[in-house]
Short mmCIF file of C-alpha atoms in Angstrom, two decimals:
data_model
loop_
_atom_site.label_atom_id
_atom_site.label_comp_id
_atom_site.label_asym_id
_atom_site.label_seq_id
_atom_site.Cartn_x
_atom_site.Cartn_y
_atom_site.Cartn_z
CA UNK A 1 -37.52 276.71 -111.38
CA UNK A 2 -39.25 274.49 -114.01
CA UNK A 3 -42.47 275.74 -115.29
CA UNK A 4 -44.99 273.95 -117.87
CA UNK A 5 -48.29 275.15 -119.60
CA UNK A 6 -50.61 272.87 -117.83
CA UNK A 7 -49.64 274.09 -114.15
CA UNK A 8 -52.25 275.56 -112.26
CA UNK A 9 -51.53 279.12 -110.82
CA UNK A 10 -53.17 281.83 -108.66
CA UNK A 11 -52.37 285.31 -108.30
CA UNK A 12 -52.89 287.41 -105.17
CA UNK A 13 -52.24 291.34 -105.29
CA UNK A 14 -52.21 292.66 -101.89
CA UNK A 15 -52.47 296.41 -101.35
CA UNK A 16 -52.06 298.66 -98.46
CA UNK A 17 -50.96 301.94 -97.19
CA UNK A 18 -48.39 303.61 -95.13
CA UNK A 19 -48.53 307.09 -94.20
CA UNK A 20 -44.94 307.28 -94.78
CA UNK A 21 -45.54 307.81 -98.40
CA UNK A 22 -47.11 311.16 -97.58
CA UNK A 23 -43.64 312.56 -96.75
CA UNK A 24 -42.67 314.80 -99.18
CA UNK A 25 -40.07 313.34 -101.80
CA UNK A 26 -40.16 309.86 -100.51
CA UNK A 27 -42.52 308.46 -103.03
CA UNK A 28 -43.43 309.32 -106.74
CA UNK A 29 -46.09 306.58 -106.63
CA UNK A 30 -48.78 309.24 -107.09
CA UNK A 31 -49.52 312.69 -108.80
CA UNK A 32 -48.42 314.16 -105.44
CA UNK A 33 -47.53 312.94 -101.79
CA UNK A 34 -51.16 312.89 -100.52
CA UNK A 35 -52.28 311.05 -103.68
CA UNK A 36 -50.13 308.39 -102.79
CA UNK A 37 -52.44 307.23 -100.32
CA UNK A 38 -55.15 306.59 -103.14
CA UNK A 39 -52.61 304.54 -105.36
CA UNK A 40 -52.97 301.18 -104.13
CA UNK A 41 -56.83 301.32 -103.92
CA UNK A 42 -56.91 302.66 -107.45
CA UNK A 43 -54.38 300.13 -108.71
CA UNK A 44 -56.31 297.15 -107.44
CA UNK A 45 -59.68 298.60 -108.63
CA UNK A 46 -58.16 298.88 -111.91
CA UNK A 47 -56.75 295.22 -111.98
CA UNK A 48 -60.23 294.10 -111.29
CA UNK A 49 -62.52 296.53 -113.06
CA UNK A 50 -60.18 297.83 -115.93
CA UNK A 51 -60.81 301.40 -114.57
CA UNK A 52 -60.60 302.82 -110.88
CA UNK A 53 -63.72 303.34 -109.21
CA UNK A 54 -62.92 305.34 -105.90
CA UNK A 55 -61.27 308.06 -108.30
CA UNK A 56 -61.99 307.89 -112.11
CA UNK A 57 -58.11 308.04 -112.76
CA UNK A 58 -55.24 305.58 -113.54
CA UNK A 59 -52.63 306.23 -110.66
CA UNK A 60 -49.86 308.30 -112.36
CA UNK A 61 -46.26 309.37 -111.33
CA UNK A 62 -45.91 313.27 -111.11
CA UNK A 63 -44.73 313.32 -114.68
CA UNK A 64 -47.53 311.33 -116.03
CA UNK A 65 -46.23 307.90 -116.22
CA UNK A 66 -48.96 305.42 -115.53
CA UNK A 67 -49.03 302.55 -112.90
CA UNK A 68 -47.38 299.26 -113.61
CA UNK A 69 -50.96 297.65 -113.09
CA UNK A 70 -51.27 298.27 -116.76
CA UNK A 71 -48.72 295.53 -117.18
CA UNK A 72 -50.32 293.26 -114.83
CA UNK A 73 -54.07 293.80 -115.92
CA UNK A 74 -53.32 293.26 -119.69
CA UNK A 75 -51.51 290.09 -118.89
CA UNK A 76 -54.14 288.69 -116.42
CA UNK A 77 -56.76 289.07 -119.49
CA UNK A 78 -54.71 286.70 -121.37
CA UNK A 79 -54.23 284.15 -118.88
CA UNK A 80 -56.70 281.33 -117.77
CA UNK A 81 -55.89 281.64 -114.12
CA UNK A 82 -57.64 282.80 -110.96
CA UNK A 83 -56.58 286.00 -109.36
CA UNK A 84 -57.83 287.94 -106.69
CA UNK A 85 -57.01 291.39 -104.80
CA UNK A 86 -56.50 291.63 -101.10
CA UNK A 87 -56.89 294.67 -98.81
CA UNK A 88 -54.22 294.39 -96.02
CA UNK A 89 -54.62 297.83 -94.75
CA UNK A 90 -55.62 300.42 -97.53
CA UNK A 91 -56.41 303.83 -96.59
CA UNK A 92 -59.03 304.20 -99.09
CA UNK A 93 -61.45 301.15 -99.24
CA UNK A 94 -61.97 299.19 -102.29
CA UNK A 95 -65.17 299.38 -104.38
CA UNK A 96 -64.56 296.10 -106.18
CA UNK A 97 -64.83 292.37 -105.06
CA UNK A 98 -62.02 291.64 -102.88
CA UNK A 99 -60.50 289.91 -99.88
CA UNK A 100 -59.96 291.93 -96.58
CA UNK A 101 -57.70 290.76 -93.92
CA UNK A 102 -59.67 291.26 -90.65
CA UNK A 103 -57.05 292.91 -88.62
CA UNK A 104 -55.69 295.01 -91.54
CA UNK A 105 -55.35 298.78 -90.90
CA UNK A 106 -53.23 301.27 -92.92
CA UNK A 107 -49.71 302.12 -91.23
CA UNK A 108 -48.77 305.24 -89.72
CA UNK A 109 -45.65 307.50 -90.72
CA UNK A 110 -42.81 305.54 -89.18
CA UNK A 111 -40.69 308.63 -89.11
CA UNK A 112 -42.66 309.99 -86.29
CA UNK A 113 -44.76 307.19 -84.64
CA UNK A 114 -45.34 303.36 -84.46
CA UNK A 115 -46.60 301.85 -87.45
CA UNK A 116 -49.41 299.81 -85.72
CA UNK A 117 -50.90 299.12 -82.05
CA UNK A 118 -49.14 296.55 -80.53
CA UNK A 119 -50.07 293.30 -81.79
CA UNK A 120 -51.47 294.29 -85.06
CA UNK A 121 -48.80 292.63 -87.28
CA UNK A 122 -49.10 289.21 -85.64
CA UNK A 123 -52.83 289.29 -86.26
CA UNK A 124 -52.48 290.33 -89.95
CA UNK A 125 -49.79 287.57 -90.27
CA UNK A 126 -51.80 284.85 -88.88
CA UNK A 127 -54.93 285.97 -90.84
CA UNK A 128 -52.88 286.01 -94.04
CA UNK A 129 -51.49 282.82 -93.41
CA UNK A 130 -54.69 281.13 -93.17
CA UNK A 131 -55.67 282.83 -96.33
CA UNK A 132 -52.77 281.54 -98.04
CA UNK A 133 -53.62 277.98 -96.98
CA UNK A 134 -56.97 278.18 -98.20
CA UNK A 135 -56.28 280.05 -101.58
CA UNK A 136 -53.40 277.75 -102.60
CA UNK A 137 -55.18 274.62 -102.36
CA UNK A 138 -54.70 272.54 -105.40
CA UNK A 139 -52.33 274.98 -106.93
CA UNK A 140 -48.90 274.51 -108.28
CA UNK A 141 -47.87 278.10 -108.28
CA UNK A 142 -49.02 281.20 -105.95
CA UNK A 143 -47.91 284.41 -107.28
CA UNK A 144 -48.10 287.30 -104.60
CA UNK A 145 -47.62 290.78 -105.76
CA UNK A 146 -47.93 294.20 -103.83
CA UNK A 147 -49.13 297.83 -104.35
CA UNK A 148 -47.75 300.06 -101.39
CA UNK A 149 -46.30 303.58 -101.94
CA UNK A 150 -43.72 304.42 -99.62
CA UNK A 151 -43.11 300.45 -99.40
CA UNK A 152 -39.25 300.58 -100.31
CA UNK A 153 -38.78 302.88 -97.28
CA UNK A 154 -40.74 300.65 -94.69
CA UNK A 155 -39.09 297.49 -96.34
CA UNK A 156 -35.68 298.91 -95.71
CA UNK A 157 -36.65 299.66 -92.13
CA UNK A 158 -38.05 296.18 -91.54
CA UNK A 159 -34.86 294.63 -92.71
CA UNK A 160 -32.50 297.07 -90.91
CA UNK A 161 -34.44 296.25 -87.84
CA UNK A 162 -34.04 292.72 -88.31
CA UNK A 163 -30.16 292.85 -88.90
CA UNK A 164 -29.44 293.30 -92.53
CA UNK A 165 -28.06 296.07 -94.54
CA UNK A 166 -30.83 297.23 -96.56
CA UNK A 167 -30.57 300.92 -97.05
CA UNK A 168 -27.95 301.02 -99.56
CA UNK A 169 -29.31 298.15 -101.80
CA UNK A 170 -33.05 299.22 -101.78
CA UNK A 171 -34.72 300.76 -105.04
CA UNK A 172 -37.03 303.48 -105.59
CA UNK A 173 -39.63 304.26 -108.27
CA UNK A 174 -37.54 307.29 -109.17
CA UNK A 175 -34.51 307.20 -111.35
CA UNK A 176 -33.03 309.08 -108.63
CA UNK A 177 -33.27 307.18 -105.35
CA UNK A 178 -33.97 309.69 -102.35
CA UNK A 179 -31.66 307.69 -100.13
CA UNK A 180 -30.77 310.65 -97.91
CA UNK A 181 -34.32 310.89 -97.12
CA UNK A 182 -35.07 307.51 -96.57
CA UNK A 183 -32.03 307.18 -94.28
CA UNK A 184 -33.39 310.21 -92.30
CA UNK A 185 -36.98 308.47 -91.84
CA UNK A 186 -35.53 305.24 -91.08
CA UNK A 187 -32.82 306.30 -88.55
CA UNK A 188 -35.65 308.05 -86.64
CA UNK A 189 -37.73 304.92 -86.84
CA UNK A 190 -35.18 302.61 -85.74
CA UNK A 191 -34.77 304.69 -82.48
CA UNK A 192 -37.66 302.97 -81.19
CA UNK A 193 -36.41 299.43 -81.71
CA UNK A 194 -35.10 297.78 -78.35
CA UNK A 195 -33.20 294.29 -78.03
CA UNK A 196 -36.44 292.70 -76.60
CA UNK A 197 -38.31 293.31 -79.87
CA UNK A 198 -39.30 290.09 -81.86
CA UNK A 199 -40.25 290.03 -85.62
CA UNK A 200 -43.77 291.15 -84.96
CA UNK A 201 -43.01 293.83 -82.52
CA UNK A 202 -40.54 295.32 -84.91
CA UNK A 203 -43.09 295.55 -87.76
CA UNK A 204 -45.51 297.21 -85.42
CA UNK A 205 -42.93 299.80 -84.86
CA UNK A 206 -41.43 300.33 -88.15
CA UNK A 207 -43.20 298.42 -90.60
CA UNK A 208 -46.29 298.43 -92.86
CA UNK A 209 -49.50 296.31 -93.50
CA UNK A 210 -48.24 294.71 -97.02
CA UNK A 211 -45.03 293.20 -96.18
CA UNK A 212 -46.21 291.21 -93.25
CA UNK A 213 -49.32 290.18 -95.03
CA UNK A 214 -47.47 288.87 -97.92
CA UNK A 215 -45.22 286.84 -95.54
CA UNK A 216 -48.23 285.44 -94.12
CA UNK A 217 -49.66 284.24 -97.37
CA UNK A 218 -46.53 282.72 -98.39
CA UNK A 219 -46.22 280.83 -95.20
CA UNK A 220 -49.77 279.54 -95.48
CA UNK A 221 -49.21 278.52 -99.04
CA UNK A 222 -46.19 276.42 -98.51
CA UNK A 223 -48.30 274.17 -96.38
CA UNK A 224 -49.69 272.90 -99.60
CA UNK A 225 -46.21 272.41 -101.13
CA UNK A 226 -46.86 275.19 -103.41
CA UNK A 227 -44.17 277.13 -105.36
CA UNK A 228 -44.24 280.81 -104.37
CA UNK A 229 -43.33 283.63 -106.84
CA UNK A 230 -42.89 286.85 -104.64
CA UNK A 231 -43.69 289.30 -107.52
CA UNK A 232 -41.80 292.46 -106.70
CA UNK A 233 -38.56 294.45 -106.43
CA UNK A 234 -36.38 295.07 -103.57
CA UNK A 235 -39.28 295.38 -101.15
CA UNK A 236 -39.32 291.51 -101.34
CA UNK A 237 -36.33 291.35 -99.19
CA UNK A 238 -38.46 292.49 -96.21
CA UNK A 239 -41.02 289.51 -97.06
CA UNK A 240 -37.99 287.18 -97.18
CA UNK A 241 -36.45 288.55 -94.08
CA UNK A 242 -39.71 288.05 -92.17
CA UNK A 243 -39.97 284.65 -93.31
CA UNK A 244 -36.44 283.81 -92.57
CA UNK A 245 -36.75 285.22 -88.96
CA UNK A 246 -39.78 283.13 -88.43
CA UNK A 247 -38.35 279.83 -89.93
CA UNK A 248 -40.54 279.66 -92.74
CA UNK A 249 -38.11 280.18 -95.61
CA UNK A 250 -37.21 277.33 -98.14
CA UNK A 251 -36.11 277.10 -101.80
CA UNK A 252 -39.76 276.94 -102.95
CA UNK A 253 -39.89 280.61 -102.72
CA UNK A 254 -38.75 282.74 -105.41
CA UNK A 255 -38.44 286.24 -106.38
CA UNK A 256 -39.93 287.39 -109.59
CA UNK A 257 -38.92 290.79 -110.98
CA UNK A 258 -38.38 292.97 -113.84
CA UNK A 259 -35.25 293.79 -115.84
CA UNK A 260 -35.62 297.44 -114.77
CA UNK A 261 -34.96 296.34 -111.20
CA UNK A 262 -32.12 293.99 -111.93
CA UNK A 263 -30.34 296.66 -113.81
CA UNK A 264 -31.12 299.50 -111.67
CA UNK A 265 -27.76 301.18 -110.60
CA UNK A 266 -29.26 302.77 -107.67
CA UNK A 267 -30.04 299.50 -105.84
CA UNK A 268 -29.04 295.99 -105.82
CA UNK A 269 -31.63 293.37 -105.18
CA UNK A 270 -29.12 290.29 -105.60
CA UNK A 271 -26.69 291.47 -102.99
CA UNK A 272 -29.80 292.48 -100.83
CA UNK A 273 -31.10 288.88 -101.00
CA UNK A 274 -27.94 287.19 -100.81
CA UNK A 275 -27.24 288.24 -97.28
CA UNK A 276 -30.66 287.08 -96.14
CA UNK A 277 -30.40 283.60 -97.73
CA UNK A 278 -28.55 282.47 -100.89
CA UNK A 279 -31.03 279.85 -101.69
CA UNK A 280 -33.58 282.41 -102.84
CA UNK A 281 -33.59 282.38 -106.57
CA UNK A 282 -34.21 285.83 -108.42
CA UNK A 283 -36.03 285.27 -111.65
CA UNK A 284 -35.83 288.30 -114.02
CA UNK A 285 -38.37 289.16 -116.75
CA UNK A 286 -36.62 289.64 -120.25
CA UNK A 287 -39.59 291.95 -121.31
CA UNK A 288 -38.62 295.58 -122.10
CA UNK A 289 -40.06 298.39 -123.78
CA UNK A 290 -37.19 299.84 -126.07
CA UNK A 291 -39.26 299.18 -129.07
CA UNK A 292 -42.60 300.86 -127.71
CA UNK A 293 -44.12 303.52 -129.40
CA UNK A 294 -45.55 305.11 -126.11
CA UNK A 295 -43.26 307.82 -124.39
CA UNK A 296 -45.12 306.65 -121.13
CA UNK A 297 -43.63 303.03 -121.42
CA UNK A 298 -40.42 304.14 -122.90
CA UNK A 299 -39.84 305.86 -119.40
CA UNK A 300 -39.61 302.52 -117.89
CA UNK A 301 -36.16 301.89 -119.77
CA UNK A 302 -35.03 305.45 -118.10
CA UNK A 303 -35.35 304.18 -114.71
CA UNK A 304 -39.02 305.26 -113.85
CA UNK A 305 -41.27 302.83 -111.69
CA UNK A 306 -39.50 299.62 -112.49
CA UNK A 307 -41.75 297.29 -110.49
CA UNK A 308 -45.26 297.16 -108.72
CA UNK A 309 -48.31 295.34 -108.53
CA UNK A 310 -46.70 292.22 -109.32
CA UNK A 311 -45.60 293.31 -113.03
CA UNK A 312 -42.37 291.33 -113.43
CA UNK A 313 -43.81 288.24 -111.81
CA UNK A 314 -46.89 288.32 -113.71
CA UNK A 315 -44.85 288.83 -116.91
CA UNK A 316 -42.56 285.99 -116.07
CA UNK A 317 -45.49 283.60 -115.20
CA UNK A 318 -47.38 284.21 -118.31
CA UNK A 319 -44.24 283.50 -120.40
CA UNK A 320 -43.77 280.17 -118.56
CA UNK A 321 -47.46 279.34 -118.86
CA UNK A 322 -47.33 279.51 -122.74
CA UNK A 323 -47.41 283.54 -123.73
CA UNK A 324 -44.67 284.47 -126.15
CA UNK A 325 -43.08 287.77 -125.72
CA UNK A 326 -44.71 289.15 -128.81
CA UNK A 327 -48.18 288.27 -127.08
CA UNK A 328 -47.09 289.84 -123.81
CA UNK A 329 -45.94 292.98 -125.23
CA UNK A 330 -48.83 293.35 -127.73
CA UNK A 331 -51.35 293.08 -124.84
CA UNK A 332 -49.45 295.63 -122.69
CA UNK A 333 -49.51 298.02 -125.67
CA UNK A 334 -53.25 297.30 -126.66
CA UNK A 335 -54.02 297.99 -123.02
CA UNK A 336 -52.04 301.26 -122.68
CA UNK A 337 -53.69 302.49 -126.05
CA UNK A 338 -57.03 301.47 -124.46
CA UNK A 339 -56.33 303.82 -121.49
CA UNK A 340 -55.02 306.71 -123.78
CA UNK A 341 -58.30 306.39 -125.75
CA UNK A 342 -59.91 307.05 -122.30
CA UNK A 343 -57.97 310.21 -121.75
#
């Protein structure tokens, strides 16, 4: 994919909730399992406002590692591009300016029930598609990122239900992927799938609001001949698989992710995407925190968090729009220091 400094770009960060994240041990994207429902709201409020409003705290893992939204916000402050946050089904509603998908609702726990009432996924897709068409007008690049704790589990369920081998390739925010627990959840969810289900009814049963919304935004953006950067890790396999089954997939869609996802021994984004469509290019950021003086950031090098809130894609976009590696890392370190000073 060729970039140039004068290309016009827009970034869209989609947040939503699945109660699947409250299953104990399934996600570390929050200080505890119930707080995972706050995480996407706090992430998006922080991206816009510099400090969350719903709760005056930065989302952290149980061991205190802060959200990758720190990476995203620090870089957005350096870039001269438009960016928006989207509520595609948040459990706690945003208290910053944002775009809301009209039919969006949080997803239920797919282990024990369907994610949505019948018809919800199709409505979210169509509304998001219209948003993508509007927001991508006169843009060369549309970056779409996500924040959804528990999203690797629902993403794997979507892909498995659509006929792909996903569970053994999907990643986790934890260095030790809780694969046995995910398999238990997904296996129970897939019992509700029947041969007559289409893409949308599958997502109504075992999906979540974010991946179908991202797919809709991407599909709408393609109408304007925009290049699409799906900014995320192995969850982007769910977005690609949805687009593939709905016949929207083409080589203008790329996945942009972090080096921490690419080198993760507990997952394999390359084999995951290859089985869906070999045309899909995966662009990997070369930014690392091995020289960081902050322990919280160095933990990324040990396999914690890895990706989220479009961090990898935002780093990649910023580099190709003219920022140097030094400028990118320095902006991240400055923002991390600011947060430390706030306590």
